[in-house]
């Protein structure tokens, strides 16, 4: 019986060993990448029982992803091996000055992009306590988005909690208007929505944290937590409780990719443990700060002992 279930795509990721243009790099380190997989990994390291639903190709990259899942203790019952389509991969540059690395994706037509309602297992989802969704899986294909909407509706009908991280990927959508419309539909099925400030502006058309939060709260969401970058986080509930939580100071930023996923792990895990919104933001800030101090999307996510320290 999983505490948390999530749906998404994982890819093999090749991280350059030296800085500079990817075209000039000759040596890479292989890692696993994917927003929803990062979140699943973070929850598993904190001691939650986690299921991850996806498809991987019948190839070496797919076997690599499955091995990573087993090493992290993530339940693979919801993962299908698709003999027709490949596992995607990506290349990521190495940076040492705190800027965002460049990432090139090779995911078109991947096995995960063919996720559909057929991948919904009632026995698996009905036994889960919480569903976490992100805008990445929603952008993969119309059939993948249909799966997310179906899972959200079923979980909501069964009284389970749902969290949603917009995690915008405009390049994967036909238009910004389509992205806004379909992600807002998905967001409004969630209990907790966790956008970045810029993401919130794009999706709601509003310019302030208060306005962004009110947009979703007026449509049935119970709480909105907004990542405000170097300022930390800001939250508001449907009951009108709101507040800001300061960021954790980091002296050496190594890799910013995965910071938002780390924040989601911290905030949602705290809420599932019955902690307040302020405590959830504080934990999210701490785990996000850990994530950006190492190279790799999930390498900085702590174990429970590490979090307690």
Coordinates of C-alpha atoms in Angstrom, one line a residue:
X1 CA 0.0 0.0 0.0
X2 CA 2.0 3.0 -1.2
X3 CA 2.0 6.3 0.7
X4 CA 2.6 8.2 -2.5
X5 CA 2.1 7.4 -6.1
X6 CA 3.3 9.5 -9.0
X7 CA 3.3 9.3 -12.8
X8 CA 5.9 10.5 -15.3
X9 CA 8.9 9.9 -17.6
X10 CA 12.4 8.9 -16.6
X11 CA 15.3 9.3 -18.9
X12 CA 19.0 8.3 -18.9
X13 CA 20.9 11.5 -18.4
X14 CA 24.5 12.0 -19.4
X15 CA 26.2 14.8 -17.4
X16 CA 29.4 16.3 -18.9
X17 CA 32.5 15.9 -16.8
X18 CA 34.0 19.2 -18.0
X19 CA 32.5 22.6 -18.4
X20 CA 31.9 24.2 -21.8
X21 CA 29.8 23.6 -24.8
X22 CA 28.3 20.2 -25.0
X23 CA 29.6 19.8 -28.5
X24 CA 33.2 19.9 -27.1
X25 CA 32.6 17.5 -24.2
X26 CA 34.0 14.0 -24.6
X27 CA 33.3 12.5 -21.2
X28 CA 30.0 12.0 -19.4
X29 CA 28.5 10.5 -16.2
X30 CA 25.3 8.5 -16.6
X31 CA 22.5 9.3 -14.2
X32 CA 18.7 8.9 -14.1
X33 CA 16.5 12.0 -14.6
X34 CA 12.9 13.0 -14.6
X35 CA 10.9 15.4 -12.4
X36 CA 8.4 12.8 -11.1
X37 CA 11.2 10.2 -10.6
X38 CA 13.1 12.9 -8.6
X39 CA 10.1 13.3 -6.3
X40 CA 9.6 9.6 -5.9
X41 CA 13.3 9.2 -5.0
X42 CA 13.1 11.9 -2.4
X43 CA 10.0 10.4 -0.8
X44 CA 11.6 6.9 -0.8
X45 CA 14.8 8.2 0.9
X46 CA 12.6 9.8 3.6
X47 CA 11.1 6.4 4.3
X48 CA 7.8 6.7 2.5
X49 CA 6.4 3.7 0.4
X50 CA 6.4 5.1 -3.1
X51 CA 5.0 3.8 -6.4
X52 CA 6.0 5.3 -9.7
X53 CA 3.9 4.7 -12.9
X54 CA 5.6 4.9 -16.3
X55 CA 6.7 3.1 -19.4
X56 CA 10.3 2.3 -20.4
X57 CA 11.7 0.8 -23.5
X58 CA 12.9 -2.7 -23.8
X59 CA 16.5 -1.4 -24.1
X60 CA 19.6 -0.8 -22.0
X61 CA 18.4 2.6 -20.8
X62 CA 15.1 1.1 -19.7
X63 CA 17.0 -1.6 -17.7
X64 CA 19.1 1.1 -16.2
X65 CA 16.0 3.1 -15.0
X66 CA 14.5 -0.1 -13.5
X67 CA 17.8 -0.8 -11.7
X68 CA 17.8 2.7 -10.3
X69 CA 14.2 2.3 -9.0
X70 CA 15.2 -0.9 -7.2
X71 CA 18.2 0.7 -5.7
X72 CA 16.1 3.5 -4.3
X73 CA 13.4 1.2 -3.0
X74 CA 10.7 2.5 -5.4
X75 CA 7.8 0.2 -6.2
X76 CA 7.9 -0.8 -9.9
X77 CA 4.5 -2.5 -10.2
X78 CA 3.2 0.4 -12.3
X79 CA 6.1 0.4 -14.8
X80 CA 5.5 -1.3 -18.1
X81 CA 8.3 -2.4 -20.5
X82 CA 7.3 -1.2 -24.0
X83 CA 8.9 -3.2 -26.8
X84 CA 7.7 -0.7 -29.5
X85 CA 9.2 2.5 -28.3
X86 CA 12.6 3.5 -26.7
X87 CA 13.5 5.0 -23.4
X88 CA 14.5 8.7 -23.8
X89 CA 17.8 10.3 -22.8
X90 CA 19.3 13.7 -22.3
X91 CA 22.6 15.5 -22.3
X92 CA 23.4 18.1 -19.5
X93 CA 26.3 20.5 -19.4
X94 CA 28.5 21.0 -16.3
X95 CA 28.4 24.5 -14.7
X96 CA 30.4 25.8 -11.8
X97 CA 29.1 29.4 -11.5
X98 CA 25.6 28.8 -10.2
X99 CA 23.9 29.4 -13.6
X100 CA 21.4 26.9 -15.1
X101 CA 23.1 24.1 -17.1
X102 CA 22.1 23.6 -20.7
X103 CA 20.1 20.4 -21.3
X104 CA 19.3 18.7 -24.6
X105 CA 16.5 16.2 -24.7
X106 CA 16.1 13.2 -26.9
X107 CA 12.6 12.0 -25.9
X108 CA 10.3 12.4 -28.9
X109 CA 8.3 9.2 -29.4
X110 CA 9.6 7.7 -26.2
X111 CA 7.9 4.8 -24.4
X112 CA 6.7 7.2 -21.6
X113 CA 5.1 9.5 -24.2
X114 CA 2.7 6.6 -24.9
X115 CA 1.4 6.4 -21.4
X116 CA -2.4 6.2 -21.4
X117 CA -5.5 5.4 -19.3
X118 CA -4.6 1.8 -20.0
X119 CA -1.7 2.3 -17.5
X120 CA -4.1 3.0 -14.7
X121 CA -4.3 0.2 -12.2
X122 CA -7.3 0.5 -9.9
X123 CA -5.8 -1.8 -7.3
X124 CA -2.5 0.2 -7.2
X125 CA -4.1 3.7 -7.1
X126 CA -6.9 2.8 -4.8
X127 CA -4.5 1.7 -2.1
X128 CA -2.3 4.8 -2.4
X129 CA -2.7 7.6 0.2
X130 CA -1.5 10.5 -2.0
X131 CA -1.1 11.3 -5.7
X132 CA 1.6 13.7 -6.9
X133 CA 1.4 15.0 -10.5
X134 CA 3.5 17.4 -12.5
X135 CA 3.1 19.4 -15.7
X136 CA 5.9 17.5 -17.4
X137 CA 4.0 14.2 -17.7
X138 CA 0.9 16.3 -18.7
X139 CA 2.9 17.7 -21.7
X140 CA 4.2 14.4 -23.0
X141 CA 1.1 13.6 -25.1
X142 CA -2.7 13.8 -25.1
X143 CA -2.9 10.2 -23.9
X144 CA -0.5 10.9 -21.0
X145 CA -2.6 13.9 -20.0
X146 CA -5.7 11.8 -20.1
X147 CA -4.1 9.3 -17.7
X148 CA -3.2 12.1 -15.2
X149 CA -6.8 13.5 -15.4
X150 CA -8.3 10.0 -14.9
X151 CA -6.0 9.3 -11.9
X152 CA -6.7 12.6 -10.3
X153 CA -10.5 12.2 -10.7
X154 CA -10.4 8.7 -9.3
X155 CA -8.2 9.6 -6.3
X156 CA -10.3 12.7 -5.5
X157 CA -13.5 10.6 -5.6
X158 CA -11.9 8.2 -3.1
X159 CA -11.0 11.0 -0.7
X160 CA -7.2 10.9 -1.3
X161 CA -5.0 14.0 -1.4
X162 CA -3.4 15.3 -4.6
X163 CA -0.5 17.7 -5.1
X164 CA 0.4 19.4 -8.4
X165 CA 3.7 21.0 -9.5
X166 CA 3.2 22.9 -12.8
X167 CA 6.9 22.3 -13.8
X168 CA 6.2 24.1 -17.1
X169 CA 7.8 22.8 -20.3
X170 CA 6.4 25.2 -23.0
X171 CA 8.4 23.6 -25.8
X172 CA 6.4 20.4 -25.4
X173 CA 3.0 22.1 -25.9
X174 CA 1.4 23.3 -29.2
X175 CA 0.8 26.7 -27.7
X176 CA 1.0 28.6 -24.5
X177 CA -2.8 29.0 -24.5
X178 CA -3.2 25.2 -24.6
X179 CA -0.6 24.7 -21.8
X180 CA -2.4 27.2 -19.6
X181 CA -5.9 25.8 -20.2
X182 CA -5.0 22.1 -19.7
X183 CA -2.6 22.6 -16.7
X184 CA -5.1 24.8 -14.9
X185 CA -7.7 22.1 -15.4
X186 CA -5.3 19.6 -13.8
X187 CA -4.3 22.0 -11.0
X188 CA -7.9 22.6 -9.9
X189 CA -8.2 18.9 -9.1
X190 CA -5.4 19.2 -6.6
X191 CA -5.5 19.9 -2.9
X192 CA -2.0 21.5 -3.0
X193 CA -0.5 23.5 -5.9
X194 CA 3.2 24.3 -5.9
X195 CA 4.2 26.7 -8.7
X196 CA 7.3 28.8 -9.1
X197 CA 6.5 32.5 -9.1
X198 CA 7.0 32.9 -12.8
X199 CA 5.0 29.8 -13.5
X200 CA 2.2 31.1 -11.4
X201 CA 2.2 34.4 -13.4
X202 CA 2.0 32.5 -16.7
X203 CA -0.8 30.2 -15.6
X204 CA -3.0 32.7 -13.8
X205 CA -2.2 36.0 -15.5
X206 CA -1.7 37.5 -12.1
X207 CA 1.4 39.3 -11.0
X208 CA 1.6 38.8 -7.2
X209 CA 1.8 35.8 -4.9
X210 CA -1.5 36.8 -3.4
X211 CA -3.2 37.1 -6.8
X212 CA -1.7 33.8 -8.0
X213 CA -2.8 31.9 -4.9
X214 CA -6.3 33.4 -5.0
X215 CA -6.8 32.3 -8.6
X216 CA -6.5 28.6 -7.6
X217 CA -8.1 28.9 -4.1
X218 CA -11.2 30.4 -5.7
X219 CA -11.4 27.3 -7.9
X220 CA -11.3 24.8 -5.1
X221 CA -7.7 24.2 -4.3
X222 CA -7.0 24.0 -0.5
X223 CA -3.5 25.5 -0.4
X224 CA -1.0 27.2 -2.7
X225 CA 2.7 27.2 -2.0
X226 CA 4.7 29.5 -4.3
X227 CA 8.4 29.1 -4.7
X228 CA 9.8 32.7 -4.7
X229 CA 13.5 31.9 -5.6
X230 CA 16.1 33.5 -3.4
X231 CA 13.3 34.9 -1.2
X232 CA 12.2 31.4 -0.2
X233 CA 8.5 30.5 -0.3
X234 CA 5.0 32.1 0.2
X235 CA 1.8 30.2 1.0
X236 CA -1.9 30.8 1.4
X237 CA -4.8 28.5 2.4
X238 CA -8.4 28.5 1.4
X239 CA -9.1 29.7 5.0
X240 CA -7.0 32.8 4.4
X241 CA -3.9 31.8 6.3
X242 CA -0.8 33.1 4.6
X243 CA 2.8 33.8 5.2
X244 CA 6.4 33.9 3.9
X245 CA 9.2 31.6 4.8
X246 CA 12.8 32.7 4.2
X247 CA 15.1 30.8 1.9
X248 CA 18.1 28.8 3.2
X249 CA 21.4 30.6 2.4
X250 CA 23.7 28.6 0.2
X251 CA 27.3 29.6 -0.3
X252 CA 28.1 27.3 -3.2
X253 CA 25.5 26.7 -5.9
X254 CA 26.5 23.8 -8.1
X255 CA 23.5 22.7 -10.1
X256 CA 20.1 24.3 -9.9
X257 CA 18.2 21.5 -11.8
X258 CA 16.1 19.5 -9.4
X259 CA 15.7 22.3 -6.8
X260 CA 12.0 22.5 -7.4
X261 CA 11.6 18.8 -7.1
X262 CA 13.5 18.8 -3.9
X263 CA 11.2 21.6 -2.6
X264 CA 8.2 19.5 -3.5
X265 CA 9.5 16.5 -1.6
X266 CA 10.1 18.6 1.5
X267 CA 6.8 20.5 1.4
X268 CA 4.5 17.6 0.5
X269 CA 6.2 15.1 2.9
X270 CA 5.7 17.6 5.8
X271 CA 2.0 18.1 4.9
X272 CA 1.5 14.3 4.8
X273 CA 3.0 14.1 8.3
X274 CA 0.5 16.7 9.5
X275 CA 2.8 19.6 9.8
X276 CA 1.8 23.2 9.2
X277 CA 2.2 25.1 5.9
X278 CA 5.0 27.2 7.4
X279 CA 6.8 24.0 8.5
X280 CA 6.2 22.5 5.1
X281 CA 7.8 25.5 3.4
X282 CA 10.7 25.4 5.7
X283 CA 11.4 21.7 4.9
X284 CA 10.9 22.4 1.2
X285 CA 13.5 25.3 1.4
X286 CA 16.0 23.1 3.2
X287 CA 15.8 20.1 0.8
X288 CA 15.8 22.5 -2.2
X289 CA 19.0 24.0 -0.8
X290 CA 20.6 20.6 -0.4
X291 CA 19.7 19.7 -4.0
X292 CA 21.5 22.7 -5.6
X293 CA 24.8 22.0 -3.8
X294 CA 25.6 18.9 -5.7
X295 CA 25.8 17.8 -9.4
X296 CA 22.8 15.8 -10.5
X297 CA 19.0 16.0 -10.3
X298 CA 18.5 13.8 -7.2
X299 CA 21.9 13.3 -5.7
X300 CA 21.3 15.9 -3.0
X301 CA 18.0 14.6 -1.8
X302 CA 18.5 13.5 1.8
X303 CA 17.6 10.3 3.7
X304 CA 15.5 10.7 6.9
X305 CA 18.6 10.7 9.0
X306 CA 20.1 13.4 6.8
X307 CA 17.0 15.5 7.0
X308 CA 16.9 15.2 10.8
X309 CA 20.5 16.4 11.0

